[in-house]
Amino acid sequence: MVATARKKRRASEPQDYPAAAAGTLRRDNAVAHIRKLIVSMKLGVGDRLPGERQLAAKFNLSRGTVREALQFLAALNLVEIRHGGGCFLRASSGENKEVRAEWRDWVARHRGRVLETLEVRLGCETFAARLAARRAGPNDLEKLVEALRVMKAAAEARDVPAFVQSDVDFHGALLLATGNKALQDLVGALGKELIPERAATLDIVGRLPRSFAEHTAIYDAIRQGDSRAAELAMHRHLEGVRRDVFEHLLGDAAIDPKSHVSDEPPSVAEQS
C-alpha cells in the first residue's frame, strides 16, 4: 500500500524538475571551479596549477575532494599530474583537437576492455535502474535532478568535460538510490574506469542532446516509480552508447553480432 501510494504521488507531481537541495561543494563543483580558475589565471599549456592545499583553501574544500577533481581532469587529458612535481595544464578545454583525438585513441587501444565493461554496465545498470525506481526517495531524486541540470547546461554549451562529470554524477546518484552498497562499489568503479570512452562518445556529433534526453527518460521513470520503464530506458541508453562506440569510434559498420546483447533487457523482452 505504501509503495503504491508513493508511486501515485510521484506520478501526480508536475513534470518540471523540483529544485535541487543545496549542499557542500562536491567533486563536480570542484572540477568546475578549477576549470574557471585556469581561465581566470590565463594559464597556458605547460603552466603549473596551484597546489592541492591552495586549491582546497581557496574553494573551502577538502584536499581529498580537490585531488579527486584533478584526477578526473587528468583522466580527460586536460591536466597532467606529476607525482611529487605538481599538476600541469595540458589543455584548457575539450575543444582541443589533440585532446579529442586522444580520447578516441584511448578507446581504440582499450577496445576489448571497453566493450567488456560496457556489457557489464548494461547488465548491472538496467537492474540498478529497476531497483532505483522502487527505492528512490526525495533526496535521491534531488541528486538526479542536480546532475540533470548540469548536464543540460553542458549540452547547450557543448562542454564535453562538464557533461562527462554530470554523467558520472547521474549514474552515481542512481546507484546510491538502489540502497545496494555492493552494486554501488562494483558499477561505480567500472564507470569511472571509462572516463575517456565517455568523453569520446559524447564528442560524437549530436550525442550530447541525445544523451541528455536518454537520461531524462531514465529520471522520469524513476520519479514515477515505474521499474519496467526505468529498466528499459537505461537499457536503451547503454545500448545506444555501445552502438556509437562500434560505429563511430571503432570504425565498425554495425555492432558485432557476437557482442550484441538485445534491444530490450531480459525482464522486459520476456514479458512482452
PDB file of C-alpha atoms in Angstrom:
ATOM      1  CA  MET A   1       0.000   0.000   0.000  1.00  0.00           C
ATOM      2  CA  VAL A   2       2.800   2.411   0.935  1.00  0.00           C
ATOM      3  CA  ALA A   3       4.701   1.697  -2.274  1.00  0.00           C
ATOM      4  CA  THR A   4       1.521   2.125  -4.355  1.00  0.00           C
ATOM      5  CA  ALA A   5       0.756   5.445  -2.689  1.00  0.00           C
ATOM      6  CA  ARG A   6       4.305   6.631  -3.279  1.00  0.00           C
ATOM      7  CA  LYS A   7       4.107   5.756  -6.964  1.00  0.00           C
ATOM      8  CA  LYS A   8       0.795   7.588  -7.345  1.00  0.00           C
ATOM      9  CA  ARG A   9       2.204  10.628  -5.581  1.00  0.00           C
ATOM     10  CA  ARG A  10       5.238  10.658  -7.883  1.00  0.00           C
ATOM     11  CA  ALA A  11       3.091  10.248 -10.984  1.00  0.00           C
ATOM     12  CA  SER A  12       0.941  13.215  -9.957  1.00  0.00           C
ATOM     13  CA  GLU A  13       3.901  15.531  -9.497  1.00  0.00           C
ATOM     14  CA  PRO A  14       4.488  18.226 -12.145  1.00  0.00           C
ATOM     15  CA  GLN A  15       6.854  17.296 -14.955  1.00  0.00           C
ATOM     16  CA  ASP A  16       9.202  20.209 -14.222  1.00  0.00           C
ATOM     17  CA  TYR A  17      12.154  19.104 -12.137  1.00  0.00           C
ATOM     18  CA  PRO A  18      11.954  20.136  -8.459  1.00  0.00           C
ATOM     19  CA  ALA A  19      14.626  22.406  -7.046  1.00  0.00           C
ATOM     20  CA  ALA A  20      17.762  20.516  -6.100  1.00  0.00           C
ATOM     21  CA  ALA A  21      18.783  20.738  -2.468  1.00  0.00           C
ATOM     22  CA  ALA A  22      21.732  22.988  -1.665  1.00  0.00           C
ATOM     23  CA  GLY A  23      24.769  21.177  -0.352  1.00  0.00           C
ATOM     24  CA  THR A  24      28.503  21.392   0.104  1.00  0.00           C
ATOM     25  CA  LEU A  25      30.695  21.660  -2.957  1.00  0.00           C
ATOM     26  CA  ARG A  26      31.412  18.216  -4.294  1.00  0.00           C
ATOM     27  CA  ARG A  27      33.860  16.949  -6.885  1.00  0.00           C
ATOM     28  CA  ASP A  28      31.758  18.188  -9.808  1.00  0.00           C
ATOM     29  CA  ASN A  29      31.744  21.687  -8.300  1.00  0.00           C
ATOM     30  CA  ALA A  30      35.478  21.421  -7.624  1.00  0.00           C
ATOM     31  CA  VAL A  31      36.091  20.489 -11.261  1.00  0.00           C
ATOM     32  CA  ALA A  32      34.062  23.482 -12.452  1.00  0.00           C
ATOM     33  CA  HIS A  33      35.863  25.864 -10.099  1.00  0.00           C
ATOM     34  CA  ILE A  34      39.298  24.604 -11.108  1.00  0.00           C
ATOM     35  CA  ARG A  35      38.449  24.984 -14.798  1.00  0.00           C
ATOM     36  CA  LYS A  36      37.224  28.545 -14.187  1.00  0.00           C
ATOM     37  CA  LEU A  37      40.388  29.301 -12.228  1.00  0.00           C
ATOM     38  CA  ILE A  38      42.517  28.106 -15.135  1.00  0.00           C
ATOM     39  CA  VAL A  39      40.742  30.608 -17.377  1.00  0.00           C
ATOM     40  CA  SER A  40      40.850  33.487 -14.881  1.00  0.00           C
ATOM     41  CA  MET A  41      44.582  32.949 -14.229  1.00  0.00           C
ATOM     42  CA  LYS A  42      45.155  32.798 -18.010  1.00  0.00           C
ATOM     43  CA  LEU A  43      47.220  29.653 -17.619  1.00  0.00           C
ATOM     44  CA  GLY A  44      48.758  28.264 -20.783  1.00  0.00           C
ATOM     45  CA  VAL A  45      49.649  24.721 -21.790  1.00  0.00           C
ATOM     46  CA  GLY A  46      52.520  23.544 -19.610  1.00  0.00           C
ATOM     47  CA  ASP A  47      51.807  26.002 -16.788  1.00  0.00           C
ATOM     48  CA  ARG A  48      51.564  24.662 -13.270  1.00  0.00           C
ATOM     49  CA  LEU A  49      48.278  24.852 -11.381  1.00  0.00           C
ATOM     50  CA  PRO A  50      48.149  25.959  -7.737  1.00  0.00           C
ATOM     51  CA  GLY A  51      48.814  23.083  -5.327  1.00  0.00           C
ATOM     52  CA  GLU A  52      46.153  20.933  -3.700  1.00  0.00           C
ATOM     53  CA  ARG A  53      46.453  22.786  -0.392  1.00  0.00           C
ATOM     54  CA  GLN A  54      45.996  26.177  -2.090  1.00  0.00           C
ATOM     55  CA  LEU A  55      43.019  24.997  -4.124  1.00  0.00           C
ATOM     56  CA  ALA A  56      41.392  23.397  -1.087  1.00  0.00           C
ATOM     57  CA  ALA A  57      41.749  26.623   0.908  1.00  0.00           C
ATOM     58  CA  LYS A  58      40.537  28.825  -1.963  1.00  0.00           C
ATOM     59  CA  PHE A  59      37.378  26.805  -2.560  1.00  0.00           C
ATOM     60  CA  ASN A  60      36.822  25.695   1.052  1.00  0.00           C
ATOM     61  CA  LEU A  61      37.107  22.039   0.097  1.00  0.00           C
ATOM     62  CA  SER A  62      38.935  19.051   1.491  1.00  0.00           C
ATOM     63  CA  ARG A  63      42.224  18.138  -0.166  1.00  0.00           C
ATOM     64  CA  GLY A  64      40.715  14.755  -0.963  1.00  0.00           C
ATOM     65  CA  THR A  65      37.925  16.378  -2.990  1.00  0.00           C
ATOM     66  CA  VAL A  66      40.452  18.573  -4.825  1.00  0.00           C
ATOM     67  CA  ARG A  67      42.673  15.560  -5.531  1.00  0.00           C
ATOM     68  CA  GLU A  68      39.700  13.622  -6.939  1.00  0.00           C
ATOM     69  CA  ALA A  69      38.785  16.595  -9.157  1.00  0.00           C
ATOM     70  CA  LEU A  70      42.330  16.820 -10.513  1.00  0.00           C
ATOM     71  CA  GLN A  71      42.373  13.076 -11.173  1.00  0.00           C
ATOM     72  CA  PHE A  72      39.144  13.450 -13.140  1.00  0.00           C
ATOM     73  CA  LEU A  73      40.679  16.228 -15.247  1.00  0.00           C
ATOM     74  CA  ALA A  74      43.778  14.083 -15.746  1.00  0.00           C
ATOM     75  CA  ALA A  75      41.611  11.187 -16.997  1.00  0.00           C
ATOM     76  CA  LEU A  76      40.312  13.581 -19.650  1.00  0.00           C
ATOM     77  CA  ASN A  77      43.892  14.578 -20.554  1.00  0.00           C
ATOM     78  CA  LEU A  78      43.189  18.194 -19.607  1.00  0.00           C
ATOM     79  CA  VAL A  79      45.917  18.208 -16.952  1.00  0.00           C
ATOM     80  CA  GLU A  80      48.995  16.128 -16.198  1.00  0.00           C
ATOM     81  CA  ILE A  81      49.739  15.079 -12.630  1.00  0.00           C
ATOM     82  CA  ARG A  82      53.441  14.632 -11.983  1.00  0.00           C
ATOM     83  CA  HIS A  83      53.889  12.805  -8.712  1.00  0.00           C
ATOM     84  CA  GLY A  84      55.940  14.975  -6.442  1.00  0.00           C
ATOM     85  CA  GLY A  85      56.044  17.710  -9.062  1.00  0.00           C
ATOM     86  CA  GLY A  86      52.532  19.131  -9.130  1.00  0.00           C
ATOM     87  CA  CYS A  87      49.754  19.404 -11.684  1.00  0.00           C
ATOM     88  CA  PHE A  88      50.272  20.989 -15.118  1.00  0.00           C
ATOM     89  CA  LEU A  89      47.829  22.185 -17.761  1.00  0.00           C
ATOM     90  CA  ARG A  90      47.616  20.162 -20.971  1.00  0.00           C
ATOM     91  CA  ALA A  91      44.530  21.814 -22.493  1.00  0.00           C
ATOM     92  CA  SER A  92      42.082  24.407 -21.212  1.00  0.00           C
ATOM     93  CA  SER A  93      39.008  22.740 -22.707  1.00  0.00           C
ATOM     94  CA  GLY A  94      37.689  19.705 -24.537  1.00  0.00           C
ATOM     95  CA  GLU A  95      37.717  21.708 -27.768  1.00  0.00           C
ATOM     96  CA  ASN A  96      41.424  20.974 -28.190  1.00  0.00           C
ATOM     97  CA  LYS A  97      41.749  18.696 -31.244  1.00  0.00           C
ATOM     98  CA  GLU A  98      44.682  16.762 -29.802  1.00  0.00           C
ATOM     99  CA  VAL A  99      42.782  16.013 -26.589  1.00  0.00           C
ATOM    100  CA  ARG A 100      39.718  14.872 -28.522  1.00  0.00           C
ATOM    101  CA  ALA A 101      41.913  12.626 -30.672  1.00  0.00           C
ATOM    102  CA  GLU A 102      43.475  11.158 -27.512  1.00  0.00           C
ATOM    103  CA  TRP A 103      40.017  10.202 -26.216  1.00  0.00           C
ATOM    104  CA  ARG A 104      39.332   8.268 -29.407  1.00  0.00           C
ATOM    105  CA  ASP A 105      42.793   6.696 -29.431  1.00  0.00           C
ATOM    106  CA  TRP A 106      42.269   5.535 -25.849  1.00  0.00           C
ATOM    107  CA  VAL A 107      39.077   3.724 -26.858  1.00  0.00           C
ATOM    108  CA  ALA A 108      40.837   2.029 -29.787  1.00  0.00           C
ATOM    109  CA  ARG A 109      43.779   0.947 -27.593  1.00  0.00           C
ATOM    110  CA  HIS A 110      41.467  -0.453 -24.927  1.00  0.00           C
ATOM    111  CA  ARG A 111      38.842  -1.888 -27.276  1.00  0.00           C
ATOM    112  CA  GLY A 112      38.424  -5.214 -25.500  1.00  0.00           C
ATOM    113  CA  ARG A 113      38.231  -3.721 -22.024  1.00  0.00           C
ATOM    114  CA  VAL A 114      35.809  -1.009 -23.142  1.00  0.00           C
ATOM    115  CA  LEU A 115      33.389  -3.456 -24.752  1.00  0.00           C
ATOM    116  CA  GLU A 116      33.544  -5.921 -21.856  1.00  0.00           C
ATOM    117  CA  THR A 117      32.961  -3.163 -19.304  1.00  0.00           C
ATOM    118  CA  LEU A 118      30.016  -1.792 -21.277  1.00  0.00           C
ATOM    119  CA  GLU A 119      28.486  -5.282 -21.296  1.00  0.00           C
ATOM    120  CA  VAL A 120      28.793  -5.460 -17.509  1.00  0.00           C
ATOM    121  CA  ARG A 121      27.332  -1.968 -17.150  1.00  0.00           C
ATOM    122  CA  LEU A 122      24.458  -2.951 -19.445  1.00  0.00           C
ATOM    123  CA  GLY A 123      23.526  -5.874 -17.225  1.00  0.00           C
ATOM    124  CA  CYS A 124      24.120  -4.233 -13.855  1.00  0.00           C
ATOM    125  CA  GLU A 125      22.775  -0.753 -14.512  1.00  0.00           C
ATOM    126  CA  THR A 126      19.498  -1.894 -16.051  1.00  0.00           C
ATOM    127  CA  PHE A 127      18.955  -3.839 -12.817  1.00  0.00           C
ATOM    128  CA  ALA A 128      20.078  -0.800 -10.821  1.00  0.00           C
ATOM    129  CA  ALA A 129      17.535   1.395 -12.620  1.00  0.00           C
ATOM    130  CA  ARG A 130      14.822  -1.108 -11.737  1.00  0.00           C
ATOM    131  CA  LEU A 131      15.823  -1.023  -8.061  1.00  0.00           C
ATOM    132  CA  ALA A 132      16.113   2.763  -8.042  1.00  0.00           C
ATOM    133  CA  ALA A 133      12.550   3.123  -9.345  1.00  0.00           C
ATOM    134  CA  ARG A 134      11.360   1.039  -6.402  1.00  0.00           C
ATOM    135  CA  ARG A 135      13.538   2.566  -3.694  1.00  0.00           C
ATOM    136  CA  ALA A 136      14.450   6.148  -4.589  1.00  0.00           C
ATOM    137  CA  GLY A 137      13.460   8.761  -2.020  1.00  0.00           C
ATOM    138  CA  PRO A 138      13.230  12.580  -2.240  1.00  0.00           C
ATOM    139  CA  ASN A 139      16.955  13.075  -1.584  1.00  0.00           C
ATOM    140  CA  ASP A 140      17.845  10.593  -4.321  1.00  0.00           C
ATOM    141  CA  LEU A 141      15.592  12.371  -6.801  1.00  0.00           C
ATOM    142  CA  GLU A 142      17.161  15.714  -5.901  1.00  0.00           C
ATOM    143  CA  LYS A 143      20.629  14.351  -6.648  1.00  0.00           C
ATOM    144  CA  LEU A 144      19.444  13.096 -10.033  1.00  0.00           C
ATOM    145  CA  VAL A 145      17.872  16.478 -10.766  1.00  0.00           C
ATOM    146  CA  GLU A 146      21.073  18.291  -9.847  1.00  0.00           C
ATOM    147  CA  ALA A 147      23.039  16.124 -12.272  1.00  0.00           C
ATOM    148  CA  LEU A 148      20.458  16.693 -14.999  1.00  0.00           C
ATOM    149  CA  ARG A 149      20.657  20.449 -14.605  1.00  0.00           C
ATOM    150  CA  VAL A 150      24.426  20.451 -15.030  1.00  0.00           C
ATOM    151  CA  MET A 151      24.023  18.021 -17.928  1.00  0.00           C
ATOM    152  CA  LYS A 152      21.539  20.281 -19.723  1.00  0.00           C
ATOM    153  CA  ALA A 153      23.795  23.333 -19.361  1.00  0.00           C
ATOM    154  CA  ALA A 154      26.791  21.317 -20.578  1.00  0.00           C
ATOM    155  CA  ALA A 155      24.856  20.052 -23.600  1.00  0.00           C
ATOM    156  CA  GLU A 156      23.785  23.578 -24.542  1.00  0.00           C
ATOM    157  CA  ALA A 157      27.376  24.842 -24.183  1.00  0.00           C
ATOM    158  CA  ARG A 158      28.751  21.723 -25.888  1.00  0.00           C
ATOM    159  CA  ASP A 159      31.083  21.309 -22.927  1.00  0.00           C
ATOM    160  CA  VAL A 160      32.062  17.648 -23.094  1.00  0.00           C
ATOM    161  CA  PRO A 161      34.152  17.535 -19.860  1.00  0.00           C
ATOM    162  CA  ALA A 162      31.288  19.098 -17.853  1.00  0.00           C
ATOM    163  CA  PHE A 163      28.825  16.674 -19.438  1.00  0.00           C
ATOM    164  CA  VAL A 164      31.051  13.713 -18.576  1.00  0.00           C
ATOM    165  CA  GLN A 165      31.138  14.856 -14.954  1.00  0.00           C
ATOM    166  CA  SER A 166      27.355  15.219 -14.810  1.00  0.00           C
ATOM    167  CA  ASP A 167      27.017  11.797 -16.451  1.00  0.00           C
ATOM    168  CA  VAL A 168      29.199  10.218 -13.767  1.00  0.00           C
ATOM    169  CA  ASP A 169      27.204  12.044 -11.079  1.00  0.00           C
ATOM    170  CA  PHE A 170      23.833  10.954 -12.523  1.00  0.00           C
ATOM    171  CA  HIS A 171      24.767   7.287 -12.648  1.00  0.00           C
ATOM    172  CA  GLY A 172      26.363   7.557  -9.203  1.00  0.00           C
ATOM    173  CA  ALA A 173      23.176   9.053  -7.760  1.00  0.00           C
ATOM    174  CA  LEU A 174      21.122   6.315  -9.402  1.00  0.00           C
ATOM    175  CA  LEU A 175      23.335   3.636  -7.876  1.00  0.00           C
ATOM    176  CA  LEU A 176      23.021   5.319  -4.490  1.00  0.00           C
ATOM    177  CA  ALA A 177      19.235   5.207  -4.847  1.00  0.00           C
ATOM    178  CA  THR A 178      19.341   1.403  -5.114  1.00  0.00           C
ATOM    179  CA  GLY A 179      20.445   1.139  -1.485  1.00  0.00           C
ATOM    180  CA  ASN A 180      22.771  -1.670  -2.565  1.00  0.00           C
ATOM    181  CA  LYS A 181      26.337  -0.908  -1.479  1.00  0.00           C
ATOM    182  CA  ALA A 182      27.881  -3.818  -3.392  1.00  0.00           C
ATOM    183  CA  LEU A 183      26.229  -2.642  -6.610  1.00  0.00           C
ATOM    184  CA  GLN A 184      27.420   0.922  -5.969  1.00  0.00           C
ATOM    185  CA  ASP A 185      31.026  -0.159  -5.462  1.00  0.00           C
ATOM    186  CA  LEU A 186      31.134  -2.530  -8.434  1.00  0.00           C
ATOM    187  CA  VAL A 187      29.423  -0.438 -11.091  1.00  0.00           C
ATOM    188  CA  GLY A 188      30.712   2.878  -9.786  1.00  0.00           C
ATOM    189  CA  ALA A 189      34.310   1.733 -10.177  1.00  0.00           C
ATOM    190  CA  LEU A 190      33.659   0.389 -13.679  1.00  0.00           C
ATOM    191  CA  GLY A 191      32.013   3.622 -14.786  1.00  0.00           C
ATOM    192  CA  LYS A 192      34.914   5.771 -13.606  1.00  0.00           C
ATOM    193  CA  GLU A 193      37.326   3.492 -15.443  1.00  0.00           C
ATOM    194  CA  LEU A 194      35.736   4.543 -18.744  1.00  0.00           C
ATOM    195  CA  ILE A 195      36.083   8.336 -18.407  1.00  0.00           C
ATOM    196  CA  PRO A 196      37.974   8.709 -21.745  1.00  0.00           C
ATOM    197  CA  GLU A 197      35.412   6.487 -23.502  1.00  0.00           C
ATOM    198  CA  ARG A 198      32.582   8.606 -22.125  1.00  0.00           C
ATOM    199  CA  ALA A 199      34.271  11.745 -23.435  1.00  0.00           C
ATOM    200  CA  ALA A 200      34.942  10.228 -26.867  1.00  0.00           C
ATOM    201  CA  THR A 201      31.357   9.011 -27.202  1.00  0.00           C
ATOM    202  CA  LEU A 202      29.868  12.318 -26.082  1.00  0.00           C
ATOM    203  CA  ASP A 203      32.111  14.137 -28.553  1.00  0.00           C
ATOM    204  CA  ILE A 204      30.247  12.467 -31.432  1.00  0.00           C
ATOM    205  CA  VAL A 205      28.128  14.999 -33.331  1.00  0.00           C
ATOM    206  CA  GLY A 206      24.575  15.080 -31.941  1.00  0.00           C
ATOM    207  CA  ARG A 207      25.353  12.808 -28.996  1.00  0.00           C
ATOM    208  CA  LEU A 208      25.104  15.433 -26.207  1.00  0.00           C
ATOM    209  CA  PRO A 209      21.409  16.345 -26.661  1.00  0.00           C
ATOM    210  CA  ARG A 210      20.538  12.713 -27.356  1.00  0.00           C
ATOM    211  CA  SER A 211      22.274  11.595 -24.173  1.00  0.00           C
ATOM    212  CA  PHE A 212      20.509  14.287 -22.156  1.00  0.00           C
ATOM    213  CA  ALA A 213      17.148  13.082 -23.494  1.00  0.00           C
ATOM    214  CA  GLU A 214      18.019   9.481 -22.596  1.00  0.00           C
ATOM    215  CA  HIS A 215      18.979  10.436 -19.029  1.00  0.00           C
ATOM    216  CA  THR A 216      15.796  12.479 -18.687  1.00  0.00           C
ATOM    217  CA  ALA A 217      13.751   9.419 -19.687  1.00  0.00           C
ATOM    218  CA  ILE A 218      15.544   7.348 -17.036  1.00  0.00           C
ATOM    219  CA  TYR A 219      14.865  10.000 -14.394  1.00  0.00           C
ATOM    220  CA  ASP A 220      11.187  10.343 -15.332  1.00  0.00           C
ATOM    221  CA  ALA A 221      10.658   6.582 -14.992  1.00  0.00           C
ATOM    222  CA  ILE A 222      12.403   6.507 -11.602  1.00  0.00           C
ATOM    223  CA  ARG A 223      10.439   9.521 -10.361  1.00  0.00           C
ATOM    224  CA  GLN A 224       7.198   7.801 -11.322  1.00  0.00           C
ATOM    225  CA  GLY A 225       8.268   4.579  -9.616  1.00  0.00           C
ATOM    226  CA  ASP A 226       7.932   2.645 -12.884  1.00  0.00           C
ATOM    227  CA  SER A 227      10.608  -0.035 -12.588  1.00  0.00           C
ATOM    228  CA  ARG A 228       9.987  -1.599 -16.025  1.00  0.00           C
ATOM    229  CA  ALA A 229      10.172   1.767 -17.773  1.00  0.00           C
ATOM    230  CA  ALA A 230      13.340   2.684 -15.846  1.00  0.00           C
ATOM    231  CA  GLU A 231      14.971  -0.594 -16.783  1.00  0.00           C
ATOM    232  CA  LEU A 232      14.047  -0.174 -20.439  1.00  0.00           C
ATOM    233  CA  ALA A 233      15.190   3.466 -20.557  1.00  0.00           C
ATOM    234  CA  MET A 234      18.561   2.544 -19.077  1.00  0.00           C
ATOM    235  CA  HIS A 235      18.951  -0.393 -21.444  1.00  0.00           C
ATOM    236  CA  ARG A 236      18.201   1.783 -24.472  1.00  0.00           C
ATOM    237  CA  HIS A 237      20.684   4.392 -23.254  1.00  0.00           C
ATOM    238  CA  LEU A 238      23.566   1.947 -22.760  1.00  0.00           C
ATOM    239  CA  GLU A 239      22.816   0.032 -25.968  1.00  0.00           C
ATOM    240  CA  GLY A 240      22.957   3.383 -27.749  1.00  0.00           C
ATOM    241  CA  VAL A 241      26.348   4.047 -26.207  1.00  0.00           C
ATOM    242  CA  ARG A 242      27.630   0.635 -27.309  1.00  0.00           C
ATOM    243  CA  ARG A 243      26.312   1.221 -30.819  1.00  0.00           C
ATOM    244  CA  ASP A 244      28.047   4.591 -31.022  1.00  0.00           C
ATOM    245  CA  VAL A 245      31.302   3.089 -29.789  1.00  0.00           C
ATOM    246  CA  PHE A 246      31.164   0.452 -32.524  1.00  0.00           C
ATOM    247  CA  GLU A 247      30.007   2.634 -35.378  1.00  0.00           C
ATOM    248  CA  HIS A 248      31.780   5.928 -34.661  1.00  0.00           C
ATOM    249  CA  LEU A 249      34.816   5.175 -32.516  1.00  0.00           C
ATOM    250  CA  LEU A 250      35.920   1.723 -33.606  1.00  0.00           C
ATOM    251  CA  GLY A 251      35.024   2.146 -37.270  1.00  0.00           C
ATOM    252  CA  ASP A 252      32.723  -0.881 -37.458  1.00  0.00           C
ATOM    253  CA  ALA A 253      29.728  -0.547 -39.767  1.00  0.00           C
ATOM    254  CA  ALA A 254      27.438  -2.202 -37.246  1.00  0.00           C
ATOM    255  CA  ILE A 255      27.500  -3.833 -33.848  1.00  0.00           C
ATOM    256  CA  ASP A 256      29.415  -7.082 -33.849  1.00  0.00           C
ATOM    257  CA  PRO A 257      26.730  -9.840 -33.751  1.00  0.00           C
ATOM    258  CA  LYS A 258      28.802 -11.760 -31.236  1.00  0.00           C
ATOM    259  CA  SER A 259      28.756  -8.843 -28.812  1.00  0.00           C
ATOM    260  CA  HIS A 260      25.157  -7.710 -29.361  1.00  0.00           C
ATOM    261  CA  VAL A 261      23.043  -8.455 -26.325  1.00  0.00           C
ATOM    262  CA  SER A 262      19.433  -7.463 -27.004  1.00  0.00           C
ATOM    263  CA  ASP A 263      17.340  -4.485 -27.959  1.00  0.00           C
ATOM    264  CA  GLU A 264      15.481  -4.902 -24.671  1.00  0.00           C
ATOM    265  CA  PRO A 265      16.509  -6.057 -21.184  1.00  0.00           C
ATOM    266  CA  PRO A 266      15.575  -9.685 -20.410  1.00  0.00           C
ATOM    267  CA  SER A 267      12.799  -8.885 -17.927  1.00  0.00           C
ATOM    268  CA  VAL A 268      11.081  -6.603 -20.456  1.00  0.00           C
ATOM    269  CA  ALA A 269      11.640  -8.806 -23.504  1.00  0.00           C
ATOM    270  CA  GLU A 270      10.345 -11.890 -21.695  1.00  0.00           C
ATOM    271  CA  GLN A 271       7.136 -10.154 -20.618  1.00  0.00           C
ATOM    272  CA  SER A 272       6.321  -8.510 -23.971  1.00  0.00           C
TER     273      SER A 272
END
